[in-house]
Amino acid sequence: QRFKEVFMRLFKWEKKYHMTYEDKGFGPIFEEQPINTIYPEESPEGKVSLNCRARASPFPVYKWRMNNGDIDLTSDRYSMVGGNLVINNPDKQKDAGIYYCLASNNYGMVRSTEATLSFGYLDPFPPEERPEVRVKEGKGMVLLCDPPYHFPDDLSYRWLLNEFPVFITMDKRRFVSQTNGNLYIANVEASDKGNYSCFVSSPSITKSVFSKFIPLIPLPERTTKPYPADIVVQFKDVYALMGQNVTLECFALGNPVPDIRWRKVLEPMPSTAEISTSGAVLKIFNIQLEDEGIYECEAENNRGKDKHQARIYVQAFPEWVEHINDTEVDIGSDLYWPCVATGKPIPTIRWLKNGYSYHRGELRLYDVTFENAGMYQCIAENTHGAIYANAELKILALAPTFEMNPMKKKILAAKGGRVIIECKPKAAPKPKFLWSKGTERLVNSSRILIWEDGSLEINNITRSDGGVYTCFVENNKGKANSTGTLVITDPTRIILAPINADITVGENATMQCAASFDPALDLTFVWSFNGYVIDFNKENIHYQRNFMLDSNGELLIRNAQLKHAGRYTCTAQTIVDNSSASADLVVRGPPGPPGGLRIEDVRATSVALTWSRGSDNHSPISKYTIQTKTILSDDWKDAKTDPPIIEGNMEAARAVDLIPWMEYEFRVVATNTLGMGEPSIPSNKIKTDGAAPNVAPSDVGGGGGSNRELTITWAPLSREYHYGNNFGYIVAFKPFDGEEWKKVTVTNPDTGRYVHKDETMRPSTAFQVKVKAFNNKGDGPYSLTAVIHSAQDAPSEAPTAVGVKVLSSSEISVHWEHVVEKIVESYQIRYWASHDKEAAAHRVQVASQEYSARLENLLPDTQYFVEVRACNSAGCGPPSDMIETFTKKAPPSQPPRIISSIRSGSRYIITWDHVVALSNESTVTGYKVLYRPDGQHDGKLYSTHKHSIEVPIPRDGEYVVEVRAHSDGGDGVVSQVKISGKHILIKYS
């Protein structure tokens, strides 16, 4: 109370600040206010801060209150940092409560929003061991979490399995409720055996605890018994605030695991609703008032179903519809300050003045005085919270003055027109107004009217109205006046008005417009189309002005389109007055899009369409075209119709010859003598009814394969010929001279192959085969009958005279003699190293006419085994005798070291050191020298047993000389030198 008295004395002493218009100071405006805070009881920080910051001139003074009692800021437990309150060593018993901040200066005081300081905690789980749980396999079960005492109630739950950090993964069979923390298992399996611990986390205080482990022991069952769905996690009625996210949980026990479905009763689900992968959680994001209603979850398995329903009530935090703002009013005037909010429940309104309760409901002030000045706060609140609107009310009192807004020195008005001469001084309270022309006092008449705000209106102006006008003002604070001169000009008149025009799309149109005006003024023309001003800078493609004629605003409309039809208005204007005239432009063109397209009476190959006619754009519609689109193409195609020609006066027809069981979109296009118009909006996709296939598979054939097999092939029918669900093929076959057809069903619609196995089938037997398609509506026609042969036998002879020639350390050549049998299609060479298993053998396949094969990429100095087989489509015959061979040692790994490159007359002499092979390498037998142009791979190859060679000098450019050692194991590593014909250029590498 003492603070209030001191403040009011200070406020009254400073009320002079509200008397002059020039005052630049202002009361406190909050920039930061305290928010609800949770302080962890185990926090090591030892302090908590509640923030408060305001902008004001002069700077504000801050004060804090807790539970409506003043806080003693002289205590060591509290300190202030700016406007922020810091509580040292917070104590739950002393400091938990509701806080708010007061900010004041000589203009008034404002109170912040209220903030609650709470103390958060999460106790540990009890130390007692938890008993083991035994459950029969196939039965559902629940492990209770039973979380310890805590605040706030925002815990999240997970379950550990055997050890940290191995957490249970939720799926359709296992669910952890975030409402109570319990772990639910729809039916227990042997794999669920283990030790389980409930892991609880509090995000508000960043602390986690976990329970003692619970042993779960599944009891084996010879046969698990199925049982119906039983919903054990049931959501309750929920009260939610608009804009919040809402989570509903629903989980059921059952064997088999139940499927969970969600729906909103009698209404569609909200667009922001999401269902978890397991189906047990429904989340509605950013919930709105229209999302309120009854929600249902249904759990079902093959033994039965269960349902649960509850209601979501959606309410709303207060929200401003209209709130107060800083306001200045004249002393002695009345003020209605609207402050309106919406919410659910409907908020109530209360007022604070300078931080203290002042009024409830609508605020009206009458005959205001300086005592009414100050800081006002409108508070809208309901059960969910409160919102604050702050504003300063200043009371003005000053003598009239024209310093800020004098009358215009020169006012222009057109003869025969109307003029308003403003008189707007600053004055408080509102002054009285008096007008004069020269020495003549003006009063209201048929042509002259003095407005309540002081403005002077003159109608039907004549030349005699020109002259000097003075506005006199007076209130109880003083007097003032201001003078201006009224000049009369000639009126602006349209003398050549635009006339109506009728054109076709693509043509040009001209709208004429000319005007008379006062020659002392500048004239401009403004064109508008259907009430909107034309921007010639943006729309210069179609609209152009004619600047060649004085006092003429002619408009040219080029390449007119349908959208350019309408009313054009020409306005001729000066700074004094204006005159307008209008004309209509009709643009004839192709019809507009038909509307209201509906698809009815859907059959296998036809549908009925109805539509409503669109605009004919001033040319009668002659016909309609129906177009279709399917998944087979992105293009719209004209449909066959009944009747074949759809007259322009019709609004219904059938599309015929459609593909059965095909998804279609339809649209309708109108045509008149000026062309085809825009299509209608496409219809919703529809699927035609199914029908039996009427197309037979093509390219029926086959033959070959493995022993005792008959392979039948065909070209699968594309999707457009399926005509229905459950599409497949019926394959019929019989021996060429047989009587009875054997039939098999192939259910894969994309396959084009069937293999029939029969151990009694003789090789190369002729068969007749045919194939037809089927679906759920019936069978299609058979294909043409084809003649194929069953698989032949694999060769029974082994190749003879198999031999091997070792070529190098990594290559060998294998040769053989052909078998006598004529059914051989290829030969297979198998080879493997002695240190490998035969099962890992490499294979090389060559054509039946080949007598040899080259094996490459072998290991040097290695023993290999080789065999050859004759093969055909039925398989490979017996192997030849196995041949044993050794690859040669590896070529030398050391490159020749080039020691000189000497030019001698017309030749170069290249010399190198002899290469000595290692013990595991082939002996050097000579050297290969490649002489080639630089940048090319081909050149002249020399062989020599010497350690030098002569090569010709290049005629132009550079050449490369490559030297490498040669051995029985192959060629060694290369060395090279570059030489040039113009000058010696030696580069060794």
CSV table of N, CA, C and O in Angstrom, one decimal, residues 610-708:
chain,number,residue,atom,x,y,z
A,610,THR,N,-22.0,-37.2,-68.0
A,610,THR,CA,-22.9,-36.0,-68.1
A,610,THR,C,-22.0,-34.8,-67.8
A,610,THR,O,-21.1,-34.9,-67.0
A,611,TRP,N,-22.4,-33.6,-68.3
A,611,TRP,CA,-21.7,-32.4,-68.0
A,611,TRP,C,-22.6,-31.2,-68.2
A,611,TRP,O,-23.8,-31.4,-68.7
A,612,SER,N,-22.2,-30.1,-67.8
A,612,SER,CA,-22.9,-28.9,-68.1
A,612,SER,C,-22.1,-28.0,-69.0
A,612,SER,O,-20.9,-28.0,-69.0
A,613,ARG,N,-22.9,-27.3,-69.9
A,613,ARG,CA,-22.2,-26.5,-70.9
A,613,ARG,C,-21.5,-25.3,-70.3
A,613,ARG,O,-21.9,-24.7,-69.3
A,614,GLY,N,-20.3,-25.0,-70.8
A,614,GLY,CA,-19.6,-23.8,-70.4
A,614,GLY,C,-19.9,-22.6,-71.3
A,614,GLY,O,-20.9,-22.7,-72.0
A,615,SER,N,-19.1,-21.6,-71.1
A,615,SER,CA,-19.3,-20.4,-71.9
A,615,SER,C,-19.1,-20.7,-73.4
A,615,SER,O,-18.1,-21.4,-73.7
A,616,ASP,N,-20.0,-20.2,-74.3
A,616,ASP,CA,-19.7,-20.4,-75.7
A,616,ASP,C,-18.9,-19.3,-76.3
A,616,ASP,O,-18.5,-19.3,-77.5
A,617,ASN,N,-18.5,-18.3,-75.5
A,617,ASN,CA,-17.7,-17.2,-75.9
A,617,ASN,C,-18.2,-16.6,-77.2
A,617,ASN,O,-17.5,-16.3,-78.1
A,618,HIS,N,-19.6,-16.3,-77.2
A,618,HIS,CA,-20.3,-15.6,-78.2
A,618,HIS,C,-20.3,-16.3,-79.6
A,618,HIS,O,-20.5,-15.6,-80.6
A,619,SER,N,-20.0,-17.6,-79.6
A,619,SER,CA,-20.1,-18.4,-80.9
A,619,SER,C,-20.7,-19.8,-80.5
A,619,SER,O,-20.1,-20.5,-79.7
A,620,PRO,N,-21.8,-20.1,-81.1
A,620,PRO,CA,-22.5,-21.4,-80.6
A,620,PRO,C,-21.6,-22.6,-80.6
A,620,PRO,O,-20.8,-22.8,-81.6
A,621,ILE,N,-21.8,-23.5,-79.6
A,621,ILE,CA,-21.0,-24.7,-79.6
A,621,ILE,C,-21.6,-25.7,-80.6
A,621,ILE,O,-22.8,-25.9,-80.7
A,622,SER,N,-20.7,-26.2,-81.5
A,622,SER,CA,-21.1,-27.1,-82.5
A,622,SER,C,-21.0,-28.6,-82.1
A,622,SER,O,-21.8,-29.4,-82.6
A,623,LYS,N,-20.0,-29.0,-81.3
A,623,LYS,CA,-19.9,-30.4,-80.9
A,623,LYS,C,-19.1,-30.5,-79.7
A,623,LYS,O,-18.4,-29.6,-79.3
A,624,TYR,N,-19.1,-31.7,-79.1
A,624,TYR,CA,-18.3,-32.0,-77.9
A,624,TYR,C,-17.4,-33.2,-78.2
A,624,TYR,O,-17.8,-34.1,-79.0
A,625,THR,N,-16.2,-33.3,-77.6
A,625,THR,CA,-15.3,-34.4,-77.8
A,625,THR,C,-15.0,-35.0,-76.4
A,625,THR,O,-14.7,-34.2,-75.5
A,626,ILE,N,-15.1,-36.3,-76.2
A,626,ILE,CA,-14.7,-36.9,-74.9
A,626,ILE,C,-13.3,-37.5,-75.1
A,626,ILE,O,-13.0,-38.2,-76.1
A,627,GLN,N,-12.4,-37.2,-74.1
A,627,GLN,CA,-11.1,-37.6,-74.1
A,627,GLN,C,-10.8,-38.5,-72.9
A,627,GLN,O,-11.4,-38.3,-71.8
A,628,THR,N,-9.8,-39.4,-73.0
A,628,THR,CA,-9.5,-40.4,-71.9
A,628,THR,C,-8.0,-40.4,-71.7
A,628,THR,O,-7.2,-40.1,-72.6
A,629,LYS,N,-7.6,-40.8,-70.5
A,629,LYS,CA,-6.2,-41.0,-70.2
A,629,LYS,C,-6.1,-42.2,-69.3
A,629,LYS,O,-6.9,-42.3,-68.3
A,630,THR,N,-5.1,-43.1,-69.5
A,630,THR,CA,-4.9,-44.3,-68.7
A,630,THR,C,-3.4,-44.3,-68.3
A,630,THR,O,-2.6,-43.5,-68.6
A,631,ILE,N,-3.1,-45.4,-67.5
A,631,ILE,CA,-1.7,-45.6,-67.0
A,631,ILE,C,-0.8,-46.0,-68.2
A,631,ILE,O,0.4,-45.9,-68.1
A,632,LEU,N,-1.4,-46.3,-69.3
A,632,LEU,CA,-0.6,-46.7,-70.5
A,632,LEU,C,0.0,-45.6,-71.2
A,632,LEU,O,1.0,-45.8,-72.0
A,633,SER,N,-0.5,-44.4,-71.0
A,633,SER,CA,0.1,-43.2,-71.7
A,633,SER,C,-0.2,-41.9,-70.9
A,633,SER,O,-1.2,-41.9,-70.2
A,634,ASP,N,0.7,-41.0,-71.0
A,634,ASP,CA,0.5,-39.7,-70.3
A,634,ASP,C,-0.4,-38.7,-71.2
A,634,ASP,O,-0.7,-37.6,-70.8
A,635,ASP,N,-0.7,-39.1,-72.5
A,635,ASP,CA,-1.4,-38.3,-73.4
A,635,ASP,C,-2.9,-38.5,-73.3
A,635,ASP,O,-3.3,-39.7,-73.1
A,636,TRP,N,-3.6,-37.4,-73.5
A,636,TRP,CA,-5.1,-37.6,-73.6
A,636,TRP,C,-5.4,-38.0,-75.1
A,636,TRP,O,-4.9,-37.5,-76.1
A,637,LYS,N,-6.4,-38.9,-75.2
A,637,LYS,CA,-6.8,-39.5,-76.5
A,637,LYS,C,-8.3,-39.4,-76.7
A,637,LYS,O,-9.0,-39.5,-75.7
A,638,ASP,N,-8.7,-39.1,-77.9
A,638,ASP,CA,-10.2,-39.0,-78.2
A,638,ASP,C,-10.8,-40.4,-78.0
A,638,ASP,O,-10.2,-41.4,-78.5
A,639,ALA,N,-11.9,-40.4,-77.3
A,639,ALA,CA,-12.6,-41.7,-77.1
A,639,ALA,C,-13.7,-41.9,-78.2
A,639,ALA,O,-14.2,-40.9,-78.7
A,640,LYS,N,-13.9,-43.2,-78.5
A,640,LYS,CA,-15.1,-43.5,-79.3
A,640,LYS,C,-16.4,-43.3,-78.5
A,640,LYS,O,-16.3,-43.6,-77.3
A,641,THR,N,-17.4,-42.8,-79.0
A,641,THR,CA,-18.6,-42.4,-78.3
A,641,THR,C,-19.9,-42.9,-78.9
A,641,THR,O,-19.9,-43.3,-80.1
A,642,ASP,N,-20.9,-42.9,-78.1
A,642,ASP,CA,-22.3,-43.2,-78.6
A,642,ASP,C,-23.2,-42.1,-78.1
A,642,ASP,O,-23.4,-42.0,-76.9
A,643,PRO,N,-23.7,-41.2,-79.0
A,643,PRO,CA,-23.5,-41.3,-80.5
A,643,PRO,C,-22.1,-40.9,-80.9
A,643,PRO,O,-21.4,-40.2,-80.2
A,644,PRO,N,-21.8,-41.3,-82.1
A,644,PRO,CA,-20.4,-41.0,-82.6
A,644,PRO,C,-20.1,-39.5,-82.7
A,644,PRO,O,-19.0,-39.1,-82.5
A,645,ILE,N,-21.1,-38.7,-83.0
A,645,ILE,CA,-20.9,-37.2,-83.0
A,645,ILE,C,-21.8,-36.6,-82.0
A,645,ILE,O,-23.1,-36.8,-82.0
A,646,ILE,N,-21.2,-35.9,-81.0
A,646,ILE,CA,-22.0,-35.3,-79.9
A,646,ILE,C,-22.3,-33.9,-80.3
A,646,ILE,O,-21.4,-33.0,-80.3
A,647,GLU,N,-23.6,-33.6,-80.5
A,647,GLU,CA,-24.0,-32.3,-80.9
A,647,GLU,C,-23.8,-31.3,-79.8
A,647,GLU,O,-23.7,-31.6,-78.6
A,648,GLY,N,-23.7,-30.0,-80.2
A,648,GLY,CA,-23.4,-28.9,-79.3
A,648,GLY,C,-24.5,-28.7,-78.3
A,648,GLY,O,-24.3,-28.0,-77.2
A,649,ASN,N,-25.7,-29.2,-78.5
A,649,ASN,CA,-26.8,-29.0,-77.6
A,649,ASN,C,-27.0,-30.1,-76.6
A,649,ASN,O,-27.9,-30.2,-75.8
A,650,MET,N,-26.1,-31.1,-76.7
A,650,MET,CA,-26.2,-32.3,-75.8
A,650,MET,C,-25.3,-32.1,-74.6
A,650,MET,O,-24.3,-31.3,-74.6
A,651,GLU,N,-25.7,-32.7,-73.5
A,651,GLU,CA,-24.9,-32.7,-72.2
A,651,GLU,C,-24.7,-34.1,-71.6
A,651,GLU,O,-24.5,-34.2,-70.4
A,652,ALA,N,-24.8,-35.1,-72.5
A,652,ALA,CA,-24.6,-36.5,-72.0
A,652,ALA,C,-24.2,-37.3,-73.2
A,652,ALA,O,-24.6,-37.1,-74.3
A,653,ALA,N,-23.4,-38.4,-73.0
A,653,ALA,CA,-23.0,-39.3,-74.0
A,653,ALA,C,-22.3,-40.5,-73.3
A,653,ALA,O,-22.1,-40.5,-72.1
A,654,ARG,N,-22.1,-41.6,-74.1
A,654,ARG,CA,-21.3,-42.8,-73.6
A,654,ARG,C,-20.0,-42.8,-74.3
A,654,ARG,O,-19.9,-42.6,-75.5
A,655,ALA,N,-19.0,-43.1,-73.5
A,655,ALA,CA,-17.7,-43.5,-74.0
A,655,ALA,C,-17.7,-45.0,-74.2
A,655,ALA,O,-18.0,-45.8,-73.2
A,656,VAL,N,-17.3,-45.5,-75.4
A,656,VAL,CA,-17.4,-47.0,-75.7
A,656,VAL,C,-16.1,-47.5,-76.1
A,656,VAL,O,-15.1,-46.7,-76.3
A,657,ASP,N,-16.0,-48.8,-76.3
A,657,ASP,CA,-14.8,-49.5,-76.7
A,657,ASP,C,-13.6,-49.3,-75.7
A,657,ASP,O,-12.5,-49.1,-76.1
A,658,LEU,N,-14.0,-49.2,-74.4
A,658,LEU,CA,-13.0,-49.0,-73.4
A,658,LEU,C,-12.3,-50.4,-73.1
A,658,LEU,O,-12.9,-51.4,-73.4
A,659,ILE,N,-11.2,-50.3,-72.4
A,659,ILE,CA,-10.5,-51.5,-72.0
A,659,ILE,C,-11.1,-52.0,-70.6
A,659,ILE,O,-11.1,-51.2,-69.7
A,660,PRO,N,-11.5,-53.2,-70.5
A,660,PRO,CA,-12.1,-53.7,-69.2
A,660,PRO,C,-11.0,-53.6,-68.1
A,660,PRO,O,-9.8,-53.8,-68.4
A,661,TRP,N,-11.5,-53.4,-66.9
A,661,TRP,CA,-10.6,-53.4,-65.7
A,661,TRP,C,-9.4,-52.5,-65.8
A,661,TRP,O,-8.3,-52.8,-65.5
A,662,MET,N,-9.7,-51.3,-66.4
A,662,MET,CA,-8.6,-50.3,-66.6
A,662,MET,C,-9.0,-49.0,-65.9
A,662,MET,O,-10.2,-48.6,-65.9
A,663,GLU,N,-8.0,-48.4,-65.3
A,663,GLU,CA,-8.3,-47.1,-64.6
A,663,GLU,C,-8.3,-46.0,-65.6
A,663,GLU,O,-7.3,-45.8,-66.4
A,664,TYR,N,-9.3,-45.2,-65.6
A,664,TYR,CA,-9.5,-44.1,-66.6
A,664,TYR,C,-9.7,-42.8,-65.9
A,664,TYR,O,-10.3,-42.7,-64.8
A,665,GLU,N,-9.3,-41.7,-66.6
A,665,GLU,CA,-9.7,-40.3,-66.4
A,665,GLU,C,-10.4,-39.8,-67.6
A,665,GLU,O,-10.0,-40.2,-68.7
A,666,PHE,N,-11.4,-39.0,-67.4
A,666,PHE,CA,-12.2,-38.5,-68.6
A,666,PHE,C,-12.2,-36.9,-68.5
A,666,PHE,O,-12.1,-36.4,-67.4
A,667,ARG,N,-12.3,-36.3,-69.7
A,667,ARG,CA,-12.5,-34.9,-69.8
A,667,ARG,C,-13.3,-34.6,-71.0
A,667,ARG,O,-13.3,-35.5,-72.0
A,668,VAL,N,-14.0,-33.5,-71.1
A,668,VAL,CA,-14.8,-33.1,-72.2
A,668,VAL,C,-14.3,-31.8,-72.8
A,668,VAL,O,-14.0,-30.9,-72.0
A,669,VAL,N,-14.3,-31.7,-74.1
A,669,VAL,CA,-13.8,-30.5,-74.8
A,669,VAL,C,-14.9,-30.0,-75.8
A,669,VAL,O,-15.5,-30.9,-76.5
A,670,ALA,N,-15.3,-28.7,-75.7
A,670,ALA,CA,-16.3,-28.2,-76.6
A,670,ALA,C,-15.6,-27.5,-77.8
A,670,ALA,O,-14.5,-27.0,-77.7
A,671,THR,N,-16.3,-27.5,-79.0
A,671,THR,CA,-15.8,-26.9,-80.2
A,671,THR,C,-16.9,-26.0,-80.8
A,671,THR,O,-18.1,-26.4,-80.8
A,672,ASN,N,-16.4,-24.9,-81.3
A,672,ASN,CA,-17.3,-24.1,-82.2
A,672,ASN,C,-16.6,-23.7,-83.4
A,672,ASN,O,-15.5,-24.2,-83.7
A,673,THR,N,-17.2,-22.8,-84.2
A,673,THR,CA,-16.6,-22.4,-85.5
A,673,THR,C,-15.2,-21.8,-85.4
A,673,THR,O,-14.5,-21.7,-86.3
A,674,LEU,N,-14.9,-21.3,-84.2
A,674,LEU,CA,-13.6,-20.6,-84.0
A,674,LEU,C,-12.6,-21.6,-83.4
A,674,LEU,O,-11.5,-21.1,-83.1
A,675,GLY,N,-12.9,-22.8,-83.2
A,675,GLY,CA,-11.9,-23.8,-82.8
A,675,GLY,C,-12.3,-24.6,-81.6
A,675,GLY,O,-13.4,-24.5,-81.0
A,676,MET,N,-11.4,-25.5,-81.1
A,676,MET,CA,-11.6,-26.3,-80.0
A,676,MET,C,-11.2,-25.5,-78.7
A,676,MET,O,-10.2,-24.9,-78.7
A,677,GLY,N,-12.1,-25.6,-77.7
A,677,GLY,CA,-11.9,-24.8,-76.5
A,677,GLY,C,-11.0,-25.5,-75.4
A,677,GLY,O,-10.4,-26.6,-75.7
A,678,GLU,N,-11.0,-25.0,-74.2
A,678,GLU,CA,-10.3,-25.6,-73.1
A,678,GLU,C,-11.0,-26.8,-72.6
A,678,GLU,O,-12.3,-26.8,-72.6
A,679,PRO,N,-10.3,-27.8,-72.2
A,679,PRO,CA,-11.0,-29.0,-71.7
A,679,PRO,C,-11.5,-28.8,-70.3
A,679,PRO,O,-11.1,-27.9,-69.5
A,680,SER,N,-12.5,-29.6,-69.9
A,680,SER,CA,-13.1,-29.6,-68.5
A,680,SER,C,-12.0,-30.0,-67.5
A,680,SER,O,-11.0,-30.6,-67.9
A,681,ILE,N,-12.3,-29.8,-66.3
A,681,ILE,CA,-11.4,-30.4,-65.2
A,681,ILE,C,-11.6,-31.9,-65.3
A,681,ILE,O,-12.7,-32.5,-65.5
A,682,PRO,N,-10.5,-32.7,-65.3
A,682,PRO,CA,-10.6,-34.1,-65.4
A,682,PRO,C,-11.4,-34.7,-64.3
A,682,PRO,O,-11.5,-34.2,-63.2
A,683,SER,N,-12.1,-35.8,-64.7
A,683,SER,CA,-12.9,-36.5,-63.7
A,683,SER,C,-12.1,-37.2,-62.7
A,683,SER,O,-10.8,-37.4,-62.9
A,684,ASN,N,-12.7,-37.7,-61.6
A,684,ASN,CA,-12.0,-38.6,-60.7
A,684,ASN,C,-11.7,-39.9,-61.4
A,684,ASN,O,-12.4,-40.3,-62.4
A,685,LYS,N,-10.6,-40.6,-61.0
A,685,LYS,CA,-10.3,-41.8,-61.7
A,685,LYS,C,-11.3,-42.9,-61.4
A,685,LYS,O,-11.7,-43.0,-60.2
A,686,ILE,N,-11.7,-43.6,-62.4
A,686,ILE,CA,-12.6,-44.7,-62.2
A,686,ILE,C,-12.0,-46.0,-62.9
A,686,ILE,O,-11.2,-45.8,-63.8
A,687,LYS,N,-12.4,-47.1,-62.5
A,687,LYS,CA,-11.9,-48.4,-63.1
A,687,LYS,C,-13.1,-49.1,-63.7
A,687,LYS,O,-14.2,-49.3,-63.1
A,688,THR,N,-13.0,-49.4,-65.0
A,688,THR,CA,-14.0,-50.1,-65.7
A,688,THR,C,-14.2,-51.5,-65.1
A,688,THR,O,-13.3,-52.1,-64.5
A,689,ASP,N,-15.4,-52.1,-65.3
A,689,ASP,CA,-15.6,-53.5,-64.8
A,689,ASP,C,-14.7,-54.5,-65.5
A,689,ASP,O,-14.2,-54.2,-66.6
A,690,GLY,N,-14.5,-55.6,-64.9
A,690,GLY,CA,-13.7,-56.7,-65.5
A,690,GLY,C,-14.4,-57.5,-66.6
A,690,GLY,O,-15.7,-57.4,-66.6
A,691,ALA,N,-13.7,-58.2,-67.4
A,691,ALA,CA,-14.3,-59.1,-68.4
A,691,ALA,C,-13.3,-60.2,-68.7
A,691,ALA,O,-12.1,-60.1,-68.4
A,692,ALA,N,-13.7,-61.3,-69.3
A,692,ALA,CA,-12.8,-62.4,-69.6
A,692,ALA,C,-11.9,-61.9,-70.7
A,692,ALA,O,-12.2,-61.1,-71.6
A,693,PRO,N,-10.6,-62.4,-70.7
A,693,PRO,CA,-9.7,-61.9,-71.8
A,693,PRO,C,-10.2,-62.3,-73.1
A,693,PRO,O,-10.9,-63.3,-73.3
A,694,ASN,N,-9.8,-61.5,-74.1
A,694,ASN,CA,-10.2,-61.8,-75.5
A,694,ASN,C,-9.0,-61.8,-76.4
A,694,ASN,O,-9.2,-61.9,-77.7
A,695,VAL,N,-7.8,-61.8,-75.9
A,695,VAL,CA,-6.6,-61.8,-76.7
A,695,VAL,C,-5.8,-63.0,-76.2
A,695,VAL,O,-5.6,-63.3,-75.0
A,696,ALA,N,-5.2,-63.8,-77.2
A,696,ALA,CA,-4.4,-64.9,-76.9
A,696,ALA,C,-2.9,-64.5,-76.9
A,696,ALA,O,-2.5,-63.6,-77.6
A,697,PRO,N,-2.2,-65.2,-76.0
A,697,PRO,CA,-0.7,-65.0,-76.0
A,697,PRO,C,-0.1,-65.3,-77.3
A,697,PRO,O,-0.6,-66.1,-78.1
A,698,SER,N,1.0,-64.6,-77.7
A,698,SER,CA,1.7,-64.8,-79.0
A,698,SER,C,3.0,-65.4,-78.7
A,698,SER,O,3.5,-65.6,-77.6
A,699,ASP,N,3.7,-65.7,-79.9
A,699,ASP,CA,5.1,-66.2,-79.8
A,699,ASP,C,5.2,-67.5,-79.0
A,699,ASP,O,6.2,-67.6,-78.2
A,700,VAL,N,4.2,-68.4,-79.1
A,700,VAL,CA,4.3,-69.6,-78.3
A,700,VAL,C,5.3,-70.5,-78.9
A,700,VAL,O,5.4,-70.7,-80.1
A,701,GLY,N,6.2,-71.0,-78.1
A,701,GLY,CA,7.3,-71.9,-78.6
A,701,GLY,C,8.0,-72.6,-77.4
A,701,GLY,O,7.3,-72.8,-76.4
A,702,GLY,N,9.3,-72.8,-77.5
A,702,GLY,CA,10.0,-73.4,-76.4
A,702,GLY,C,11.0,-74.5,-76.9
A,702,GLY,O,11.6,-74.4,-78.0
A,703,GLY,N,11.1,-75.5,-76.1
A,703,GLY,CA,12.0,-76.6,-76.4
A,703,GLY,C,13.3,-76.4,-75.6
A,703,GLY,O,13.5,-75.5,-74.9
A,704,GLY,N,14.2,-77.5,-75.7
A,704,GLY,CA,15.5,-77.4,-75.0
A,704,GLY,C,15.3,-77.7,-73.5
A,704,GLY,O,14.3,-78.3,-73.1
A,705,GLY,N,16.3,-77.2,-72.7
A,705,GLY,CA,16.2,-77.4,-71.3
A,705,GLY,C,17.0,-78.6,-70.9
A,705,GLY,O,17.8,-79.2,-71.6
A,706,SER,N,16.8,-79.0,-69.6
A,706,SER,CA,17.6,-80.2,-69.0
A,706,SER,C,16.9,-81.5,-69.4
A,706,SER,O,15.8,-81.5,-69.9
A,707,ASN,N,17.6,-82.6,-69.0
A,707,ASN,CA,17.0,-83.9,-69.3
A,707,ASN,C,15.6,-84.1,-68.7
A,707,ASN,O,15.3,-83.6,-67.6
A,708,ARG,N,14.8,-84.7,-69.5
A,708,ARG,CA,13.4,-85.1,-69.1
A,708,ARG,C,12.6,-83.8,-68.8
A,708,ARG,O,11.7,-83.8,-68.0
